């Protein structure tokens, strides 16, 4: 038995699968990996493989032949396991996990690795519930861990359901995305505990789960790389928005609802309207009125006004669009903060969790002020989420890009310390990063990316943006040091490209977190930036920092890094997006 019940997919995953049926050639992962084994032994030939794949297996009733067949099966299984585990960081653990799996079908072995993750994740999170304490901060951290466990179960469920022939080849980016989120949830659970013995116990309790998750990510990455290298049909040519079909030139895989929205204006007619003098006077009231099983995109129009409330788009609220009258006219605000006792994870004025979320022409603000330290304006966990012409205002930790794939276009993000942070795969395009005046003796840092494992598909990409000082910072700008980023976690990844960098940024460009932590393992890159702060001659000399070339920069574009061609326009046809580099 697996640790979780995978018999029933959540409604959001099932709806997504039903709405976007794929018309692909089914490619068996087992065949592909068999090819690899032949490659490794120098015996690969496509024609030979095709002949082998179609040749019927001879049968015999001989005990000797049966024994030989069993021995060969074990040998084949051993080879496949070694091949799958070769790219992992914990090879011994990987081989030990898979050796008891039935048969040599790589697909089943990969499933076994994911189910092993499920078991260890359940054990790891269970450590939190076993802790006995009267400390309200620790009790809050335990509650967060229980919530995060539910999210991890969803991601693991989706991963298991999509490891199947055609799905494995065409859904590899989704698999990496979901498993990367599982890794993030584990670390977020640990981070919620105050420094001390209990936090150390949680870290120890999560070690095995993190190893298993890392191994599973490595195996999925390896399989994706193999399929791409071999140019298997249906894998290297993803579903493009430009694919022709009988639906007015729109692809067949799109849902009827999304096809309808593509033909409409950028702001579709709302299902409900929020207004100070209307039927719904708060966003929460409008969300409460949303049907529990709504099919299609649910649209909420929020009229001009300041709405003082904490809002959560729950995981069951999928495909929600919220738009206002402008990011300075329609504003959602609250003041929860770390100093007053709220954990950073829960301080967000607005939290977007349900997949396919979109916000347009609306402002998100945390009004706690710099003196209250960590105070999040917007936390985003929603996969394939879009933010257009929005404004996020705060000081420390303004925007928490928590997990999954996110796209920001023409937004303003204002803050001081680590004001864009988290472990999502997030691309910011044509945005303004406005650096505000911090408290005395503080420094400004634009980003603090939190990738904890080198196999995760996460990172922060800033493309064609402007990094500039707030008007209150300008008079004291020379006295306060400001940096592009620092490594929150060991494999922190941030890329700044084609961006105008103001002279507020220190010539070093980047700031250490503490000592030499992560300086060898982080991945920081700059490409084709301009402005007075863009000179790289005096940048840090860390092993993980590089001035990257065009080919490297292309891997961090919207099309490659978050597979934006497949989904951004489908969410809203009016969203401007550059899929590749500008120059």
Coordinates of C-alpha atoms in Angstrom, one line a residue:
X1 CA 0.0 0.0 0.0
X2 CA 1.2 3.5 -0.7
X3 CA 1.2 6.1 2.0
X4 CA -1.6 8.1 0.3
X5 CA -4.8 7.0 -1.4
X6 CA -4.2 7.7 -5.1
X7 CA -7.5 6.1 -6.2
X8 CA -9.3 9.4 -6.7
X9 CA -7.8 12.5 -8.2
X10 CA -8.8 15.8 -6.8
X11 CA -11.4 17.7 -8.7
X12 CA -9.0 20.3 -10.0
X13 CA -6.7 17.7 -11.6
X14 CA -9.5 15.7 -13.0
X15 CA -11.2 18.7 -14.5
X16 CA -7.9 19.8 -16.0
X17 CA -7.3 16.4 -17.6
X18 CA -10.8 16.2 -19.0
X19 CA -10.8 19.7 -20.4
X20 CA -7.5 19.4 -22.2
X21 CA -7.4 15.9 -23.8
X22 CA -4.3 15.4 -25.8
X23 CA -4.1 13.9 -29.3
X24 CA -0.6 12.5 -29.2
X25 CA 1.2 9.4 -30.3
X26 CA 1.6 7.2 -27.2
X27 CA 5.2 6.8 -26.4
X28 CA 6.2 4.1 -23.9
X29 CA 8.9 5.3 -21.5
X30 CA 9.9 1.7 -21.0
X31 CA 10.9 1.4 -24.7
X32 CA 12.8 4.7 -24.5
X33 CA 14.8 3.6 -21.5
X34 CA 15.5 0.3 -23.1
X35 CA 17.0 2.2 -26.0
X36 CA 19.2 3.9 -23.5
X37 CA 20.5 0.7 -22.1
X38 CA 21.4 -0.3 -25.6
X39 CA 23.1 3.0 -26.1
X40 CA 25.2 2.6 -23.0
X41 CA 26.4 -0.8 -24.2
X42 CA 27.2 0.6 -27.6
X43 CA 24.6 -1.5 -29.3
X44 CA 22.0 1.1 -30.2
X45 CA 20.3 1.2 -33.6
X46 CA 16.8 2.4 -34.2
X47 CA 16.0 -0.2 -36.8
X48 CA 17.3 -3.0 -34.5
X49 CA 15.3 -1.6 -31.6
X50 CA 12.1 -1.5 -33.7
X51 CA 12.6 -5.1 -34.8
X52 CA 13.2 -6.1 -31.2
X53 CA 10.1 -4.2 -30.0
X54 CA 7.8 -6.0 -32.4
X55 CA 9.2 -9.5 -32.2
X56 CA 7.0 -11.8 -30.1
X57 CA 8.6 -13.4 -27.1
X58 CA 9.2 -17.2 -27.3
X59 CA 7.5 -19.3 -24.6
X60 CA 8.6 -22.6 -23.1
X61 CA 7.5 -24.9 -20.3
X62 CA 11.1 -25.9 -19.5
X63 CA 12.0 -25.2 -15.9
X64 CA 15.6 -24.4 -17.0
X65 CA 14.4 -21.9 -19.5
X66 CA 12.0 -20.4 -16.9
X67 CA 14.9 -20.0 -14.5
X68 CA 17.0 -18.4 -17.2
X69 CA 14.1 -16.0 -18.0
X70 CA 13.8 -15.1 -14.3
X71 CA 17.6 -14.5 -14.0
X72 CA 17.5 -12.3 -17.1
X73 CA 14.5 -10.4 -15.7
X74 CA 16.4 -9.7 -12.5
X75 CA 19.5 -8.6 -14.5
X76 CA 17.5 -6.3 -16.7
X77 CA 15.7 -4.8 -13.6
X78 CA 19.1 -4.2 -12.0
X79 CA 20.4 -2.4 -15.1
X80 CA 17.4 -0.2 -15.3
X81 CA 17.6 0.7 -11.6
X82 CA 21.2 1.6 -12.0
X83 CA 20.4 3.7 -15.0
X84 CA 17.6 5.5 -13.3
X85 CA 19.6 6.1 -10.1
X86 CA 22.8 7.2 -11.9
X87 CA 21.7 10.9 -12.0
X88 CA 20.6 11.1 -8.4
X89 CA 22.5 12.6 -5.5
X90 CA 21.7 9.7 -3.2
X91 CA 22.4 6.7 -5.3
X92 CA 22.5 4.1 -2.5
X93 CA 19.1 5.3 -1.2
X94 CA 17.7 5.2 -4.7
X95 CA 18.8 1.7 -5.5
X96 CA 17.6 0.5 -2.1
X97 CA 14.2 2.0 -2.7
X98 CA 13.8 0.5 -6.1
X99 CA 15.3 -2.9 -5.7
X100 CA 12.1 -4.3 -4.1
X101 CA 9.9 -3.0 -6.9
X102 CA 8.2 -5.6 -9.1
X103 CA 9.5 -6.1 -12.6
X104 CA 11.9 -4.0 -14.7
X105 CA 9.4 -1.7 -16.4
X106 CA 11.0 1.8 -15.8
X107 CA 7.5 3.4 -15.6
X108 CA 6.7 1.2 -12.6
X109 CA 10.1 1.9 -11.1
X110 CA 9.5 5.6 -11.4
X111 CA 6.1 5.2 -9.8
X112 CA 7.8 3.2 -7.0
X113 CA 10.2 6.1 -6.4
X114 CA 7.3 8.6 -6.1
X115 CA 5.4 6.3 -3.8
X116 CA 8.5 6.1 -1.6
X117 CA 8.5 9.9 -1.5
X118 CA 4.8 9.8 -0.3
X119 CA 5.7 7.4 2.5
X120 CA 8.6 9.5 3.7
X121 CA 6.8 12.8 3.3
X122 CA 4.0 11.4 5.5
X123 CA 6.5 10.3 8.2
X124 CA 8.4 13.6 8.0
X125 CA 5.3 15.8 8.4
X126 CA 4.1 13.5 11.2
X127 CA 7.0 14.6 13.3
X128 CA 5.3 18.0 13.6
X129 CA 2.2 16.6 15.1
X130 CA 4.3 14.6 17.6
X131 CA 5.9 17.7 19.1
X132 CA 4.4 18.6 22.5
X133 CA 4.5 22.4 23.3
X134 CA 2.6 25.3 24.8
X135 CA 4.4 27.8 22.6
X136 CA 1.8 29.5 20.4
X137 CA 4.5 30.0 17.7
X138 CA 5.3 26.3 17.6
X139 CA 1.6 25.4 17.6
X140 CA 1.1 27.7 14.6
X141 CA 4.1 26.1 12.8
X142 CA 2.5 22.7 13.4
X143 CA -0.7 23.9 11.9
X144 CA 1.2 25.2 8.8
X145 CA 2.8 21.8 8.4
X146 CA -0.5 20.1 8.4
X147 CA -1.8 22.5 5.7
X148 CA 1.4 22.0 3.7
X149 CA 1.1 18.2 3.9
X150 CA -2.3 18.4 2.2
X151 CA -0.7 20.4 -0.6
X152 CA 2.1 17.8 -0.9
X153 CA -0.4 15.0 -1.1
X154 CA -2.1 16.8 -4.0
X155 CA 1.2 17.2 -5.9
X156 CA 2.2 13.6 -5.3
X157 CA -1.2 12.4 -6.4
X158 CA -0.9 14.3 -9.7
X159 CA 2.6 13.0 -10.3
X160 CA 1.6 9.4 -9.8
X161 CA -1.4 9.8 -12.1
X162 CA 0.6 11.2 -15.0
X163 CA 3.4 8.7 -15.1
X164 CA 2.0 6.6 -18.0
X165 CA 3.3 6.2 -21.6
X166 CA 2.2 9.3 -23.5
X167 CA 1.7 11.3 -20.3
X168 CA 5.2 10.8 -19.1
X169 CA 6.7 12.1 -22.3
X170 CA 4.4 15.1 -22.7
X171 CA 3.9 16.0 -19.0
X172 CA 7.5 16.0 -17.8
X173 CA 7.5 19.7 -17.1
X174 CA 4.4 19.3 -15.0
X175 CA 6.0 16.4 -13.1
X176 CA 9.0 18.4 -12.3
X177 CA 6.8 21.3 -11.3
X178 CA 4.7 19.2 -8.9
X179 CA 7.7 17.5 -7.3
X180 CA 9.6 20.8 -7.0
X181 CA 6.6 22.0 -5.0
X182 CA 6.7 18.9 -2.7
X183 CA 10.3 19.8 -1.9
X184 CA 9.3 23.4 -1.2
X185 CA 6.5 22.4 1.1
X186 CA 8.9 20.3 3.2
X187 CA 11.3 23.2 3.6
X188 CA 8.5 25.7 4.4
X189 CA 7.3 23.4 7.1
X190 CA 10.7 23.5 8.7
X191 CA 11.2 27.2 8.2
X192 CA 8.0 27.9 10.2
X193 CA 9.6 26.8 13.5
X194 CA 11.5 29.2 15.7
X195 CA 15.2 28.6 15.9
X196 CA 16.0 25.9 18.5
X197 CA 15.7 22.2 19.4
X198 CA 12.3 21.7 17.9
X199 CA 13.3 23.1 14.5
X200 CA 16.3 20.8 14.6
X201 CA 14.1 17.9 15.3
X202 CA 11.9 18.8 12.3
X203 CA 15.0 19.1 10.0
X204 CA 16.1 15.6 11.1
X205 CA 12.6 14.2 10.6
X206 CA 12.5 15.6 7.1
X207 CA 15.9 14.3 5.9
X208 CA 14.8 11.1 4.5
X209 CA 11.8 12.7 2.7
X210 CA 14.0 15.3 1.2
X211 CA 16.4 12.7 -0.1
X212 CA 13.7 10.7 -1.7
X213 CA 12.1 13.8 -3.3
X214 CA 15.5 14.8 -4.6
X215 CA 16.0 11.4 -6.1
X216 CA 12.6 11.4 -7.7
X217 CA 13.2 14.8 -9.2
X218 CA 16.5 13.6 -10.6
X219 CA 14.9 10.5 -12.2
X220 CA 12.2 12.6 -13.8
X221 CA 14.8 15.2 -15.0
X222 CA 16.9 12.4 -16.5
X223 CA 13.9 10.9 -18.3
X224 CA 12.9 14.3 -19.7
X225 CA 16.4 14.9 -20.9
X226 CA 16.6 11.5 -22.6
X227 CA 13.3 12.0 -24.4
X228 CA 14.3 15.4 -25.6
X229 CA 17.7 14.3 -26.8
X230 CA 16.2 11.4 -28.8
X231 CA 13.6 13.9 -30.3
X232 CA 10.7 11.5 -29.6
X233 CA 7.6 12.7 -31.5
X234 CA 5.1 14.3 -29.2
X235 CA 7.8 15.4 -26.7
X236 CA 10.0 17.9 -28.4
X237 CA 7.0 19.6 -30.1
X238 CA 4.6 20.7 -27.4
X239 CA 1.1 21.8 -28.0
X240 CA 1.3 25.3 -29.5
X241 CA -1.3 27.9 -29.3
X242 CA -0.9 28.4 -33.0
X243 CA -1.9 24.8 -33.8
X244 CA -4.7 24.7 -36.3
X245 CA -7.9 22.8 -35.7
X246 CA -11.6 22.9 -36.6
X247 CA -12.3 25.3 -33.8
X248 CA -11.7 28.6 -35.6
X249 CA -8.0 28.1 -35.7
X250 CA -7.7 27.4 -32.0
X251 CA -6.2 24.1 -30.8
X252 CA -8.5 21.2 -30.0
X253 CA -6.9 20.6 -26.6
X254 CA -8.2 23.9 -25.2
X255 CA -11.5 23.8 -23.3
X256 CA -14.6 25.4 -24.7
X257 CA -14.4 28.1 -22.0
X258 CA -10.9 29.0 -22.7
X259 CA -11.6 29.2 -26.5
X260 CA -14.4 31.5 -25.7
X261 CA -12.2 33.8 -23.6
X262 CA -9.6 33.9 -26.3
X263 CA -12.1 35.5 -28.6
X264 CA -13.2 38.1 -26.0
X265 CA -11.6 41.2 -24.7
X266 CA -8.9 41.2 -22.0
X267 CA -11.6 41.8 -19.3
X268 CA -14.4 39.3 -19.7
X269 CA -17.9 39.9 -18.2
X270 CA -17.8 39.2 -14.5
X271 CA -19.8 36.6 -12.7
X272 CA -19.9 38.9 -9.6
X273 CA -19.1 42.5 -8.9
X274 CA -17.6 43.7 -5.6
X275 CA -18.2 47.4 -4.7
X276 CA -18.4 49.4 -1.5
X277 CA -22.1 50.1 -2.2
X278 CA -23.0 46.9 -4.0
X279 CA -24.4 43.5 -3.1
X280 CA -20.9 42.1 -2.4
X281 CA -18.9 44.6 -0.4
X282 CA -15.8 42.4 0.1
X283 CA -13.8 40.0 -2.1
X284 CA -14.3 37.3 0.5
X285 CA -18.1 37.6 0.2
X286 CA -17.8 37.2 -3.6
X287 CA -15.7 34.1 -3.2
X288 CA -18.1 32.6 -0.7
X289 CA -20.8 32.9 -3.3
X290 CA -18.7 31.0 -5.9
X291 CA -20.3 27.6 -6.6
X292 CA -18.2 24.7 -5.2
X293 CA -18.2 22.9 -8.5
X294 CA -17.9 25.6 -11.0
X295 CA -16.9 24.7 -14.5
X296 CA -14.9 27.3 -16.5
X297 CA -13.4 30.6 -15.4
X298 CA -15.0 32.4 -12.5
X299 CA -14.6 36.2 -13.0
X300 CA -14.8 38.8 -10.2
X301 CA -14.7 42.5 -10.9
X302 CA -13.6 44.7 -7.9
X303 CA -14.6 48.3 -8.3
X304 CA -12.5 51.2 -7.2
X305 CA -11.9 51.3 -3.4
X306 CA -9.7 50.1 -0.6
X307 CA -10.7 46.7 0.7
X308 CA -9.3 45.9 4.2
X309 CA -9.4 42.1 4.3
X310 CA -7.2 39.0 4.1
X311 CA -8.2 37.0 1.1
X312 CA -7.4 33.3 0.2
X313 CA -8.1 31.8 -3.2
X314 CA -8.2 28.2 -1.9
X315 CA -6.9 25.2 -3.8
X316 CA -10.5 24.3 -4.7
X317 CA -11.1 27.7 -6.4
X318 CA -9.5 27.0 -9.7
X319 CA -9.5 29.3 -12.8
X320 CA -10.4 32.5 -10.9
X321 CA -9.9 35.9 -12.4
X322 CA -10.0 39.1 -10.3
X323 CA -9.7 42.5 -11.9
X324 CA -10.0 46.0 -10.7
X325 CA -10.1 49.6 -11.9
X326 CA -6.4 50.1 -11.7
X327 CA -3.6 49.1 -9.3
X328 CA -3.7 52.4 -7.5
X329 CA -7.6 52.5 -7.4
X330 CA -8.6 49.0 -6.4
X331 CA -6.4 48.0 -3.5
X332 CA -6.6 45.0 -1.1
X333 CA -4.8 45.7 2.2
X334 CA -4.1 44.3 5.6
X335 CA -1.3 44.6 8.2
X336 CA -0.5 41.1 9.5
X337 CA 3.2 40.8 10.3
X338 CA 5.9 38.8 12.0
X339 CA 6.7 41.2 14.8
X340 CA 3.1 41.0 16.1
X341 CA 3.3 37.2 16.2
X342 CA 2.0 36.0 12.8
X343 CA 4.3 33.6 10.9
X344 CA 5.6 34.9 7.6
X345 CA 3.7 32.2 5.7
X346 CA 0.4 33.5 7.1
X347 CA 1.0 37.3 7.0
X348 CA -0.1 37.6 3.3
X349 CA -2.9 40.1 2.6
X350 CA -3.8 38.0 -0.4
X351 CA -3.0 34.4 -1.0
X352 CA -3.5 32.8 -4.5
X353 CA -3.5 29.0 -4.2
X354 CA -6.0 27.6 -6.7
X355 CA -4.5 26.8 -10.1
X356 CA -5.0 29.1 -13.1
X357 CA -5.4 32.3 -11.1
X358 CA -5.3 35.6 -12.8
X359 CA -5.2 39.2 -11.4
X360 CA -5.3 42.3 -13.4
X361 CA -5.4 46.1 -12.6
X362 CA -5.4 45.6 -8.9
X363 CA -3.1 46.4 -6.0
X364 CA -2.0 44.2 -3.1
X365 CA -0.7 46.0 0.0
X366 CA 0.7 45.1 3.4
X367 CA 0.5 48.3 5.5
X368 CA 2.4 47.0 8.5
X369 CA 5.4 49.2 7.7
X370 CA 9.1 48.6 7.7
X371 CA 9.3 48.4 11.5
X372 CA 7.2 45.2 11.5
X373 CA 9.8 43.3 9.4
X374 CA 8.3 40.3 7.5
X375 CA 4.9 41.3 6.2
X376 CA 3.7 39.8 2.9
X377 CA 1.4 41.6 0.6
X378 CA 0.8 38.7 -1.9
X379 CA 1.6 35.0 -1.6
X380 CA 1.3 33.0 -4.8
X381 CA 1.1 29.2 -4.8
X382 CA -1.2 28.9 -7.9
X383 CA 0.3 27.0 -10.8
X384 CA 0.0 28.7 -14.2
X385 CA -0.9 32.0 -12.6
X386 CA -0.8 35.4 -14.3
X387 CA -0.5 39.0 -12.9
X388 CA -1.1 41.8 -15.3
X389 CA -0.7 45.5 -14.4
X390 CA -0.8 44.8 -10.7
X391 CA 1.0 46.5 -7.8
X392 CA 2.5 44.8 -4.8
X393 CA 3.4 47.1 -1.9
X394 CA 5.3 46.4 1.3
X395 CA 8.7 46.5 2.8
X396 CA 10.3 43.3 3.9
X397 CA 9.0 40.1 2.1
X398 CA 6.5 42.0 -0.1
X399 CA 5.9 39.2 -2.7
X400 CA 6.1 35.6 -1.7
X401 CA 6.4 33.5 -5.0
X402 CA 5.9 30.3 -3.0
X403 CA 5.7 27.5 -5.6
X404 CA 4.7 26.5 -9.2
X405 CA 4.8 28.5 -12.5
X406 CA 4.0 32.2 -12.3
X407 CA 4.1 35.1 -14.9
X408 CA 4.1 38.8 -14.0
X409 CA 3.8 41.4 -16.7
X410 CA 3.8 45.2 -16.3
X411 CA 3.6 45.0 -12.5
X412 CA 5.1 47.2 -9.8
X413 CA 6.7 45.4 -6.9
X414 CA 7.9 47.7 -4.1
X415 CA 9.9 46.9 -0.9
X416 CA 13.2 46.8 0.9
X417 CA 14.6 43.5 2.2
X418 CA 14.1 40.3 0.1
X419 CA 11.0 41.8 -1.3
X420 CA 10.6 39.1 -4.0
X421 CA 11.3 35.8 -2.4
X422 CA 10.2 32.1 -2.5
X423 CA 10.7 28.9 -4.5
X424 CA 8.5 29.2 -7.5
X425 CA 9.4 29.3 -11.2
X426 CA 8.5 32.9 -11.7
X427 CA 9.2 35.2 -14.6
X428 CA 8.8 39.0 -14.3
X429 CA 8.6 40.8 -17.6
X430 CA 8.3 44.6 -18.2
X431 CA 7.9 45.1 -14.5
X432 CA 9.2 47.8 -12.1
X433 CA 11.1 46.8 -9.0
X434 CA 10.9 49.9 -6.8
X435 CA 13.4 49.8 -3.9
X436 CA 12.1 51.7 -0.9
X437 CA 13.9 53.4 2.0
X438 CA 14.6 50.8 4.7
X439 CA 15.1 51.2 8.5
X440 CA 18.3 52.6 9.8
X441 CA 21.3 50.2 9.5
X442 CA 19.4 48.0 7.0
X443 CA 20.3 47.1 3.4
X444 CA 18.0 46.5 0.4
X445 CA 17.9 43.2 -1.4
X446 CA 15.5 42.8 -4.3
X447 CA 15.3 38.9 -4.4
X448 CA 15.9 36.0 -2.1
X449 CA 15.2 32.8 -4.1
X450 CA 14.7 29.6 -2.1
X451 CA 15.6 26.6 -4.3
X452 CA 16.7 23.8 -1.9
X453 CA 17.7 21.1 -4.4
X454 CA 19.7 21.3 -7.6
X455 CA 17.1 19.2 -9.4
X456 CA 14.2 21.6 -8.8
X457 CA 12.8 23.5 -11.8
X458 CA 12.4 26.7 -9.9
X459 CA 14.0 30.1 -10.0
X460 CA 13.3 33.9 -10.3
X461 CA 13.8 35.5 -13.7
X462 CA 13.7 39.2 -14.2
X463 CA 13.5 40.2 -17.9
X464 CA 13.2 43.6 -19.5
X465 CA 12.3 45.2 -16.2
X466 CA 13.5 48.4 -14.4
X467 CA 15.1 48.3 -11.0
X468 CA 14.9 51.8 -9.6
X469 CA 14.8 53.7 -6.3
X470 CA 11.6 55.0 -4.7
X471 CA 11.6 58.8 -4.5
X472 CA 12.1 58.7 -0.7
X473 CA 15.2 56.5 -1.1
X474 CA 16.9 58.9 -3.7
X475 CA 18.2 61.5 -1.2
X476 CA 19.9 58.8 0.9
X477 CA 20.7 56.3 -1.9
X478 CA 24.4 56.7 -1.6
X479 CA 24.3 55.8 2.1
X480 CA 22.2 52.7 1.8
X481 CA 23.5 49.6 -0.1
X482 CA 21.1 47.8 -2.4
X483 CA 21.6 44.5 -4.1
X484 CA 20.0 42.3 -6.8
X485 CA 19.7 39.3 -4.5
X486 CA 21.0 36.9 -1.9
X487 CA 20.8 33.2 -1.5
X488 CA 18.0 32.2 0.9
X489 CA 18.6 28.5 0.3
X490 CA 21.6 26.4 -0.9
X491 CA 20.7 26.2 -4.6
X492 CA 19.2 29.7 -5.0
X493 CA 18.6 30.6 -8.7
X494 CA 18.0 34.1 -10.0
X495 CA 18.6 35.5 -13.5
X496 CA 18.5 39.2 -14.4
X497 CA 18.4 39.8 -18.2
X498 CA 17.7 42.6 -20.6
X499 CA 16.9 44.8 -17.6
X500 CA 17.6 48.4 -16.8
X501 CA 19.5 48.5 -13.5
X502 CA 19.6 51.9 -11.7
X503 CA 22.7 53.3 -10.0
X504 CA 21.3 52.4 -6.6
X505 CA 22.6 48.8 -7.0
X506 CA 26.0 48.2 -5.4
X507 CA 28.8 47.3 -7.9
X508 CA 29.1 43.9 -6.2
X509 CA 25.5 43.2 -7.5
X510 CA 24.8 40.4 -5.1
X511 CA 25.0 39.9 -1.3
X512 CA 26.0 36.8 0.7
X513 CA 23.4 35.3 3.1
X514 CA 25.9 34.4 5.7
X515 CA 29.6 33.6 5.3
X516 CA 30.2 31.4 2.3
X517 CA 26.8 29.6 2.5
X518 CA 25.6 28.6 -1.0
X519 CA 28.2 30.6 -2.9
X520 CA 29.4 27.5 -4.7
X521 CA 25.9 26.0 -5.3
X522 CA 23.8 29.0 -6.2
X523 CA 23.0 29.9 -9.8
X524 CA 23.0 33.7 -10.4
X525 CA 23.3 35.1 -13.9
X526 CA 23.1 38.4 -15.7
X527 CA 22.6 38.9 -19.5
X528 CA 22.5 42.0 -21.7
X529 CA 21.4 44.4 -19.0
X530 CA 21.8 48.2 -19.2
X531 CA 21.7 51.3 -17.0
X532 CA 24.2 52.8 -14.6
X533 CA 24.0 49.8 -12.2
X534 CA 24.5 47.1 -14.9
X535 CA 28.3 47.1 -15.1
X536 CA 29.6 43.6 -14.3
X537 CA 33.3 44.3 -14.0
X538 CA 33.1 44.7 -10.2
X539 CA 30.6 41.9 -9.6
X540 CA 31.1 39.2 -7.0
X541 CA 33.5 36.4 -7.9
X542 CA 31.5 33.5 -6.5
X543 CA 31.7 30.2 -8.3
X544 CA 27.9 30.2 -8.8
X545 CA 27.7 33.7 -10.4
X546 CA 28.1 34.1 -14.1
X547 CA 27.6 36.6 -16.9
X548 CA 25.7 34.2 -19.2
X549 CA 25.6 34.1 -23.0
X550 CA 22.5 34.2 -25.3
X551 CA 22.1 30.4 -25.5
X552 CA 22.1 30.2 -21.7
X553 CA 19.7 33.1 -21.4
X554 CA 17.2 31.4 -23.8
X555 CA 16.7 28.6 -21.2
X556 CA 15.2 31.2 -18.8
X557 CA 12.7 32.7 -21.2
X558 CA 8.9 32.4 -20.7
X559 CA 8.7 29.7 -23.4
X560 CA 11.4 27.5 -22.0
X561 CA 11.5 28.2 -18.3
X562 CA 7.7 28.1 -17.5
X563 CA 6.4 26.7 -20.7
X564 CA 4.4 29.9 -21.2
X565 CA 3.5 29.3 -24.8
X566 CA 1.2 26.5 -23.7
X567 CA -0.9 28.4 -21.2
X568 CA -0.5 32.2 -20.7
X569 CA -2.7 33.2 -23.6
X570 CA -5.2 30.5 -22.8
X571 CA -5.8 32.1 -19.4
X572 CA -6.3 35.6 -20.9
X573 CA -6.0 36.5 -24.6
X574 CA -5.2 40.1 -23.7
X575 CA -2.0 39.3 -21.8
X576 CA 1.0 40.7 -23.6
X577 CA 3.9 38.3 -23.4
X578 CA 7.3 37.9 -25.0
X579 CA 8.0 34.2 -25.2
X580 CA 11.7 34.5 -26.0
X581 CA 14.4 37.2 -25.7
X582 CA 13.7 40.8 -26.7
X583 CA 17.1 41.1 -28.5

